[in-house]
Short mmCIF file of C-alpha atoms in Angstrom, two decimals:
data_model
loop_
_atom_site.label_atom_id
_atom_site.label_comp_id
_atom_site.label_asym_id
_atom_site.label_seq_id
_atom_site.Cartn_x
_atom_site.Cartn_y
_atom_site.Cartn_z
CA UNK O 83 0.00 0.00 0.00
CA UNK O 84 2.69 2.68 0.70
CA UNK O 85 4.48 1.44 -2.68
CA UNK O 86 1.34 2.26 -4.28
CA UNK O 87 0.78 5.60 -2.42
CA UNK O 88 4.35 6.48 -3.06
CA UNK O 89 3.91 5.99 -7.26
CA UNK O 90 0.69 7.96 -7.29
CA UNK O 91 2.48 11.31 -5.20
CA UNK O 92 5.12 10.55 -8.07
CA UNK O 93 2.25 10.53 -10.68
CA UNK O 94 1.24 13.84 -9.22
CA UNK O 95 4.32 15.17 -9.35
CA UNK O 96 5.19 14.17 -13.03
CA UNK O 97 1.48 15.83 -14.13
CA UNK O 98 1.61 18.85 -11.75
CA UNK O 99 -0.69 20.57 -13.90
CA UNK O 100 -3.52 17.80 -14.22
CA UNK O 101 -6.22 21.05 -12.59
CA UNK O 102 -4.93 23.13 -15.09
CA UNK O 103 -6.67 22.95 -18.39
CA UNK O 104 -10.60 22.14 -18.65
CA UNK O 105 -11.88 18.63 -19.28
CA UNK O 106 -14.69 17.70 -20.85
CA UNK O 107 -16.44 15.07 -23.23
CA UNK O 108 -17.68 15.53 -26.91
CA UNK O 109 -21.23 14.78 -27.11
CA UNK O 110 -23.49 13.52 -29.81
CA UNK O 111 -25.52 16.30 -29.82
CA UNK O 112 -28.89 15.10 -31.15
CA UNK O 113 -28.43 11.39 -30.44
CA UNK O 114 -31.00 10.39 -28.23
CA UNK O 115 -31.10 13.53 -26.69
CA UNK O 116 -33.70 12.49 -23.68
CA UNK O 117 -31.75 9.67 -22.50
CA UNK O 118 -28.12 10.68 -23.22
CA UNK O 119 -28.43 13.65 -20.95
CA UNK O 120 -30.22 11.64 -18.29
CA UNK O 121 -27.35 9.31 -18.45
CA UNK O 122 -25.38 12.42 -18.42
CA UNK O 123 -26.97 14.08 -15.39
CA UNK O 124 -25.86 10.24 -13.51
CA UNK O 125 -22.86 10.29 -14.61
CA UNK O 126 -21.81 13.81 -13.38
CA UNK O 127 -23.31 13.74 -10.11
CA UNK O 128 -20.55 11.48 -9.73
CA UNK O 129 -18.33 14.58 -10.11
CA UNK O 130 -17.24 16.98 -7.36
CA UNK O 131 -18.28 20.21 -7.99
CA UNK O 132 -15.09 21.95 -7.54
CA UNK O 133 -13.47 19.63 -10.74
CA UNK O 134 -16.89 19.78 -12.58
CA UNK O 135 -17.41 23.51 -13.00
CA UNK O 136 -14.25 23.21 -14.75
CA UNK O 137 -15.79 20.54 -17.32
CA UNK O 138 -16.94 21.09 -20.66
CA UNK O 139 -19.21 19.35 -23.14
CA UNK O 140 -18.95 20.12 -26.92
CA UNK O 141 -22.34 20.04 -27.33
CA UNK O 142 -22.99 20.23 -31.36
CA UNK O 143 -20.17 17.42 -31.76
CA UNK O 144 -17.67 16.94 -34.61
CA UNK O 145 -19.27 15.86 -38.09
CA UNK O 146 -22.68 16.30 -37.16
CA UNK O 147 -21.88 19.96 -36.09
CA UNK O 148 -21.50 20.01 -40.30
CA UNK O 149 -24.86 18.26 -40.81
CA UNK O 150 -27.15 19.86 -37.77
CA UNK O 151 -29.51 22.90 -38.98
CA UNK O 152 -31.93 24.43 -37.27
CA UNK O 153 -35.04 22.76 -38.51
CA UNK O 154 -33.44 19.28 -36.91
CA UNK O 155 -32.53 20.71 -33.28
CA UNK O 156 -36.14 20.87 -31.64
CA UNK O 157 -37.11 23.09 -28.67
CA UNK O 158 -37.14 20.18 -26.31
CA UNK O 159 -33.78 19.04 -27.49
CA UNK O 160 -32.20 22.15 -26.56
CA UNK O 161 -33.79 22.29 -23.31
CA UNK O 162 -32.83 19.04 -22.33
CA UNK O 163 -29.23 19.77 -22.98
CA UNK O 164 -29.90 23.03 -21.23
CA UNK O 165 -31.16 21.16 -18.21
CA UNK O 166 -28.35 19.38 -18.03
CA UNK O 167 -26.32 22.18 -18.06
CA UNK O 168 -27.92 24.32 -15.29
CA UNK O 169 -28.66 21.34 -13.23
CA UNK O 170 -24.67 20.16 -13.51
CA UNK O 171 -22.86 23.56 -13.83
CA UNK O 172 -20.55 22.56 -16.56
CA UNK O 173 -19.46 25.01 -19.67
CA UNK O 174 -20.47 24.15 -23.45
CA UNK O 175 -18.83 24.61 -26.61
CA UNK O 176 -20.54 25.57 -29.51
CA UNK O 177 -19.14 23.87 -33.25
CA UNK O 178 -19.99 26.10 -36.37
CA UNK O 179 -21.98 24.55 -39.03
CA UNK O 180 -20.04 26.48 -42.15
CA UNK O 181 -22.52 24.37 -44.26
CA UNK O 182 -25.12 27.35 -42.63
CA UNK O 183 -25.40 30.57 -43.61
CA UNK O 184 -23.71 32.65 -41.38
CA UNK O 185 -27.06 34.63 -40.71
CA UNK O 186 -28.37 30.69 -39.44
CA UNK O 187 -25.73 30.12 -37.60
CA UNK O 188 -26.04 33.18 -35.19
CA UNK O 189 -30.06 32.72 -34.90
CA UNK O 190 -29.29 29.54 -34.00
CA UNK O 191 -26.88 30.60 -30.84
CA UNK O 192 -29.10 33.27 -29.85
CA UNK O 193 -31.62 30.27 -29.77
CA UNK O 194 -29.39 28.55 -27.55
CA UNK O 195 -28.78 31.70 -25.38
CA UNK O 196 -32.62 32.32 -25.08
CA UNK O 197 -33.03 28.91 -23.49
CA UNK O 198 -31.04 29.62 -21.36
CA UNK O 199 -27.54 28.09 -22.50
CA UNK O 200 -23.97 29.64 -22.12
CA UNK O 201 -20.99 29.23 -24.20
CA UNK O 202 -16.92 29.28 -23.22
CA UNK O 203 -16.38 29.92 -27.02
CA UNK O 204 -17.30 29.22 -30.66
CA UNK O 205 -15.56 26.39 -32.68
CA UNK O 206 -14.95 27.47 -36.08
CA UNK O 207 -16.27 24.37 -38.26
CA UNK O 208 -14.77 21.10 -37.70
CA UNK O 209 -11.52 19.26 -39.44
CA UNK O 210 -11.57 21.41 -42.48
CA UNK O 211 -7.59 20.10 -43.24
CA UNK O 212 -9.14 16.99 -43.91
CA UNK O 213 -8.84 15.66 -47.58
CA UNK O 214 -12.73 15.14 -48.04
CA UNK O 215 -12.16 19.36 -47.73
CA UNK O 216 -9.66 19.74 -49.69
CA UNK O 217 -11.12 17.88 -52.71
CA UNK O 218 -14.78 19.36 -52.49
CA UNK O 219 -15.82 15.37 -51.80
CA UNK O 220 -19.29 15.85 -52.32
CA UNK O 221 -20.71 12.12 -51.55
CA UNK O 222 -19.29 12.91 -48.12
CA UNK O 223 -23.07 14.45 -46.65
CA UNK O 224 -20.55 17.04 -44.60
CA UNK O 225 -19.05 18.41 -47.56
CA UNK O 226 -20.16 20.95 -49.49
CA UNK O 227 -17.25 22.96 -51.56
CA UNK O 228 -13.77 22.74 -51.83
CA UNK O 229 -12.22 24.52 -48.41
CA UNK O 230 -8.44 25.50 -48.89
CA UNK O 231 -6.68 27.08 -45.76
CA UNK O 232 -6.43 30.15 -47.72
CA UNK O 233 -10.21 30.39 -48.33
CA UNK O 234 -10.89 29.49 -44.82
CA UNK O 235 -8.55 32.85 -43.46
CA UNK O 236 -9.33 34.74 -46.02
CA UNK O 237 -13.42 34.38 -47.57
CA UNK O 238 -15.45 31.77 -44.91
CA UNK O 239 -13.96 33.35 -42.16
CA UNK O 240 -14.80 37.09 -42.35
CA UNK O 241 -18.58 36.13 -43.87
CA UNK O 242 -19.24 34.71 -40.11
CA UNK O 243 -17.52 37.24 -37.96
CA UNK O 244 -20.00 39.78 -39.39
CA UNK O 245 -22.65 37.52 -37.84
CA UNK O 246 -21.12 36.18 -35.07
CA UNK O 247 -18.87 39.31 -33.17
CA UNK O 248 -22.18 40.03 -31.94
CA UNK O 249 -21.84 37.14 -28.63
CA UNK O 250 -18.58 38.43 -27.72
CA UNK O 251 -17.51 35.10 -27.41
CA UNK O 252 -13.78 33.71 -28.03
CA UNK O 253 -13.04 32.29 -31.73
CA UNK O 254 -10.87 28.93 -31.79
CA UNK O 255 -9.93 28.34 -35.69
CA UNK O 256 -9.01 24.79 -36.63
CA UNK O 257 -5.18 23.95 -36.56
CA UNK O 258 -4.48 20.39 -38.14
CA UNK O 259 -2.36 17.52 -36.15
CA UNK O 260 0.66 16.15 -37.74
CA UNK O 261 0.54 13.19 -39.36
CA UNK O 262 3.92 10.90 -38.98
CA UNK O 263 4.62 8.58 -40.93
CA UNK O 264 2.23 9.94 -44.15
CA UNK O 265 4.42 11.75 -45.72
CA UNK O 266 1.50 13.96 -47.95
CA UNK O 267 -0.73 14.32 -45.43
CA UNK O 268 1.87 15.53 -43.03
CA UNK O 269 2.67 18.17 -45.91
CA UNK O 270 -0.85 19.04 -46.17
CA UNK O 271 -1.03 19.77 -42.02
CA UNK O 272 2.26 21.56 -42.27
CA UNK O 273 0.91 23.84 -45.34
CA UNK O 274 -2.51 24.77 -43.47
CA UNK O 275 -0.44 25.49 -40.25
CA UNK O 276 1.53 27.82 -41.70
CA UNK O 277 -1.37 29.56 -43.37
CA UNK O 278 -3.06 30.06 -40.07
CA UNK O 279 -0.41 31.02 -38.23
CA UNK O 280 0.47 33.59 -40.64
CA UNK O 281 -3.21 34.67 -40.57
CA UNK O 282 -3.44 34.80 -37.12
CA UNK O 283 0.10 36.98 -36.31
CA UNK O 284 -0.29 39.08 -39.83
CA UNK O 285 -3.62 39.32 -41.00
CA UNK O 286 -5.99 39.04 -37.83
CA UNK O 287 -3.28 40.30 -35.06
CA UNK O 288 -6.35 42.38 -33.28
CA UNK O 289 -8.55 39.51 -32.70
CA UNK O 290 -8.10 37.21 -30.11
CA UNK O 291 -8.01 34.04 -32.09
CA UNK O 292 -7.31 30.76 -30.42
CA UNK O 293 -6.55 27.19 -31.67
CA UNK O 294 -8.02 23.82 -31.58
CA UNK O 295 -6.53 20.47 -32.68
CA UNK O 296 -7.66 16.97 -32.38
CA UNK O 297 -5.05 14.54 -30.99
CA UNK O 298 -6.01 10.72 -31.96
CA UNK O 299 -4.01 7.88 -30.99
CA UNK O 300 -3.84 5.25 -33.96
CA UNK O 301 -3.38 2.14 -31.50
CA UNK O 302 -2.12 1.88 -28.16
CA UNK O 303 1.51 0.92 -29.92
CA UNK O 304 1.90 4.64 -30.82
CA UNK O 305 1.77 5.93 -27.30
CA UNK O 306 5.27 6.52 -26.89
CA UNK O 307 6.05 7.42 -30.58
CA UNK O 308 2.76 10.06 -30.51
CA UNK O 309 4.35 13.83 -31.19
CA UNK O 310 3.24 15.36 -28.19
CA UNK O 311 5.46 17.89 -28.91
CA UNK O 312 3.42 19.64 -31.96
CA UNK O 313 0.96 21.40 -28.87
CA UNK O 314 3.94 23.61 -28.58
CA UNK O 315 4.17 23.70 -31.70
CA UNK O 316 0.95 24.99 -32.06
CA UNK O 317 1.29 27.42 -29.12
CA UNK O 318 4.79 28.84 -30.41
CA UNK O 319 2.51 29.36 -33.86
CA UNK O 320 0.32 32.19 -32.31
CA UNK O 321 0.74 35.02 -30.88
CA UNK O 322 1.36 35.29 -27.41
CA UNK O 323 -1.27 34.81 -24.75
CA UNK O 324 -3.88 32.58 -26.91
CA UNK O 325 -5.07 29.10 -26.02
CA UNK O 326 -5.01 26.06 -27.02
CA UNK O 327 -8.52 23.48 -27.31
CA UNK O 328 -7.82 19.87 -28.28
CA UNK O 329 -11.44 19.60 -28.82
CA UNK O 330 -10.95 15.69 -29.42
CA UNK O 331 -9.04 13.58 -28.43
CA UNK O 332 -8.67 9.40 -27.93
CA UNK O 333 -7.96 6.32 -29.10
CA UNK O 334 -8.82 4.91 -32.55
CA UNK O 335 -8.16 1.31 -32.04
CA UNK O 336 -11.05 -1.36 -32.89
CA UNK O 337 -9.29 -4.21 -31.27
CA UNK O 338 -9.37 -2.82 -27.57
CA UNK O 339 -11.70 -3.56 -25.18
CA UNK O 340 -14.19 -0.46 -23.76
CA UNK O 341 -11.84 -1.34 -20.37
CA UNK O 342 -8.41 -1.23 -22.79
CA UNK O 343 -9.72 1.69 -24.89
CA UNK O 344 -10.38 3.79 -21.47
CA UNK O 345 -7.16 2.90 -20.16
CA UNK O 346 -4.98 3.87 -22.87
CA UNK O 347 -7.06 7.04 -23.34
CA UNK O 348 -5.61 7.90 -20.04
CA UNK O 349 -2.41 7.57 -20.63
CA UNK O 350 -2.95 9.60 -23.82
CA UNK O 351 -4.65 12.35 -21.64
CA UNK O 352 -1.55 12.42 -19.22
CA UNK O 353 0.61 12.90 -21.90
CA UNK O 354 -1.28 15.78 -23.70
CA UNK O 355 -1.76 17.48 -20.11
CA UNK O 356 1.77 17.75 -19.78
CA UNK O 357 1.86 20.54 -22.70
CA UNK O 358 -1.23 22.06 -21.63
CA UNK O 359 -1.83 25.27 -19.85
CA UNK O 360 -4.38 27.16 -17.48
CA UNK O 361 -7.13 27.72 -19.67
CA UNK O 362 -6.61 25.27 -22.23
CA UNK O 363 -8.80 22.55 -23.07
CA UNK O 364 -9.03 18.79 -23.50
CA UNK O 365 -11.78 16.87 -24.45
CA UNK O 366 -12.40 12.99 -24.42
CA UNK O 367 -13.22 11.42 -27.86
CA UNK O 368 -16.99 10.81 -27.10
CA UNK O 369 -19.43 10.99 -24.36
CA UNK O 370 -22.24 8.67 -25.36
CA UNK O 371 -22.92 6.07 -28.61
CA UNK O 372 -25.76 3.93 -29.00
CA UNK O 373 -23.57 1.35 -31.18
CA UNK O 374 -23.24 -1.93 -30.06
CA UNK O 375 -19.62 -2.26 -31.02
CA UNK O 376 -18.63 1.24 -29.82
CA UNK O 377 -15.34 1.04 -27.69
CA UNK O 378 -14.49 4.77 -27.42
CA UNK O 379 -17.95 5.61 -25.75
CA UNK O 380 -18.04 6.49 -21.88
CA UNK O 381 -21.93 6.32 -21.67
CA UNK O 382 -23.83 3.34 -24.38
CA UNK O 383 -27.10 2.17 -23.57
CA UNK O 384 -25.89 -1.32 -23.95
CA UNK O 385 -24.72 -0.52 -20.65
CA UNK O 386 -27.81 0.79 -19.34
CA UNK O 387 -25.13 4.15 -18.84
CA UNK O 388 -21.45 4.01 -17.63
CA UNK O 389 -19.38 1.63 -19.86
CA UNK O 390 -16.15 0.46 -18.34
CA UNK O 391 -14.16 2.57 -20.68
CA UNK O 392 -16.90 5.45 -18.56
CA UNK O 393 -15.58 4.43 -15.58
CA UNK O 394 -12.13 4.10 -15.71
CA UNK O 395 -12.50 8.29 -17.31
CA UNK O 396 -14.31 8.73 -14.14
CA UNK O 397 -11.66 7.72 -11.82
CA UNK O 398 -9.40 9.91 -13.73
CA UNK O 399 -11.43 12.87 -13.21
CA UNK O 400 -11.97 11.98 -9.55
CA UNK O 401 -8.51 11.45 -9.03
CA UNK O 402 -6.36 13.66 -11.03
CA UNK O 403 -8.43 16.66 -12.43
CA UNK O 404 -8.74 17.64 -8.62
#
């Protein structure tokens, strides 16, 4: 027992910043919205309050942030997710559709605010570096034009600022991870890296833009080749005094268990925490899946809630986001 207690005071002392940076879950928005946030509302009662008003739930998602409009978010979606909000404390992030109008877009956040929601920030669209973007792939539903980084900075931008300066709400704009190992694709993140950092120290040095990144493990074999690294990166690629959201982040890795997948997603999130700051942001790959063969999913109804991937993220809120 004291060789144990002795390794976790070293654990502490090796991630000395675990309180630092706000936690959080991506959730599928619009999936089973009545019983995801009552699984929600069980799960984070678990939570002490003084680690989960420092938790954060990307409420409109990844890819279906791209494919949500108004007409398909109903009144009593919103104020469940609201609910669960008010009732649990906890921030929200809010993903841009750039599919929307920009005019859309803002009616739908004041729609939020009118129920009542609050916002940390606004996500600027979702994974626009990805090829599907960068090829105008239009059997991909989220697609919908060719998006270079230079159109991004310089035409989609602007066209939603107009709309959306109104909230006074801090803009992260998508940064893209490395990609070791891929050779092109690295070349493609390196380009559209360089374009927004250029943007952001050059062209938009009066606004206060931040940066998110998504930080995916490719199996648990890469946890000690991952390039931690490019978060400073990132950081040294902005101007001074901006933050950094990994807005997703986990384990891609089919042939884990929900147990496995949650463990090594841990040791992923100890190793991103370490380049992390006050004010930053880290969110788990996904907070609920109805999938029966889901093994990145913290709450599943196969489960009837928690999963054991669930609980093992629980433990390392309890224990090391305090």
């Amino acid at each position: 027992m004291a060789e144990q207690r002795s390794q976790a005071a070293a654990d502490d002392q090796d991630t000395s910043a675990w309180h630092l940076p706000f936690f959080g879950f991506n959730a599928k928005g619009m999936m089973d919205v009545e019983q995801q946030t009552r699984y929600a509302n069980s799960f984070f009662d678990q939570i002490p309050g003084s680690i989960k008003k420092n938790m954060v739930v990307r409420v409109t998602a990844g890819t279906q942030s791209q494919l949500a409009y108004a007409k398909d978010w109903t009144s009593d979606m919103i104020n469940d997710w609201v609910g669960f909000q008010k009732k649990q404390g906890v921030r929200f992030i809010y993903v841009v559709n750039g599919n929307d109008t920009p005019a859309n877009q803002a009616a739908m956040i004041q729609r939020w605010m009118d129920a009542g929601a609050s916002f940390d920030f606004i996500e600027m669209m979702n994974e626009y570096y990805l090829p599907k973007y960068a090829k105008g792939d239009l059997s991909k539903e989220e697609v919908k034009e060719v998006v270079t980084p230079e159109k991004y900075v310089n035409t989609i931008l602007p066209a939603f600022w107009k709309e959306l300066d109104r909230f006074n709400l801090p803009y992260y704009v998508i940064f893209a991870p490395s990609k070791p190992g891929h050779a092109n694709a690295d070349k493609i993140s390196e380009h559209w890296n360089e374009v927004l950092s250029d943007a952001l120290k050059n062209k938009y040095p009066d606004r206060q833009l931040n940066a998110t990144i998504h930080l995916y493990l490719r199996g648990s074999s890469d946890l000690n080749a991952f390039d931690y690294d490019q978060i400073d990166q990132v950081r040294k690629d902005m101007p001074a005094g901006r933050h950094i959201a990994i807005t997703e982040a986990g384990v891609i890795d089919p042939g884990q268990s929900l147990q496995q997948s949650g463990e090594t997603a841990v040791a992923h999130y100890k190793n991103i925490i370490k380049h992390l700051r006050q004010g930053d942001y880290l969110l788990d790959q996904i907070l609920y899946n109805a999938g029966k063969n889901n093994n990145t999913t913290a709450l599943s109804p196969q489960t009837n809630g928690e999963t054991s991937k669930g609980k093992v993220i629980l433990q390392f809120i309890r224990n090391r986001l305090n």
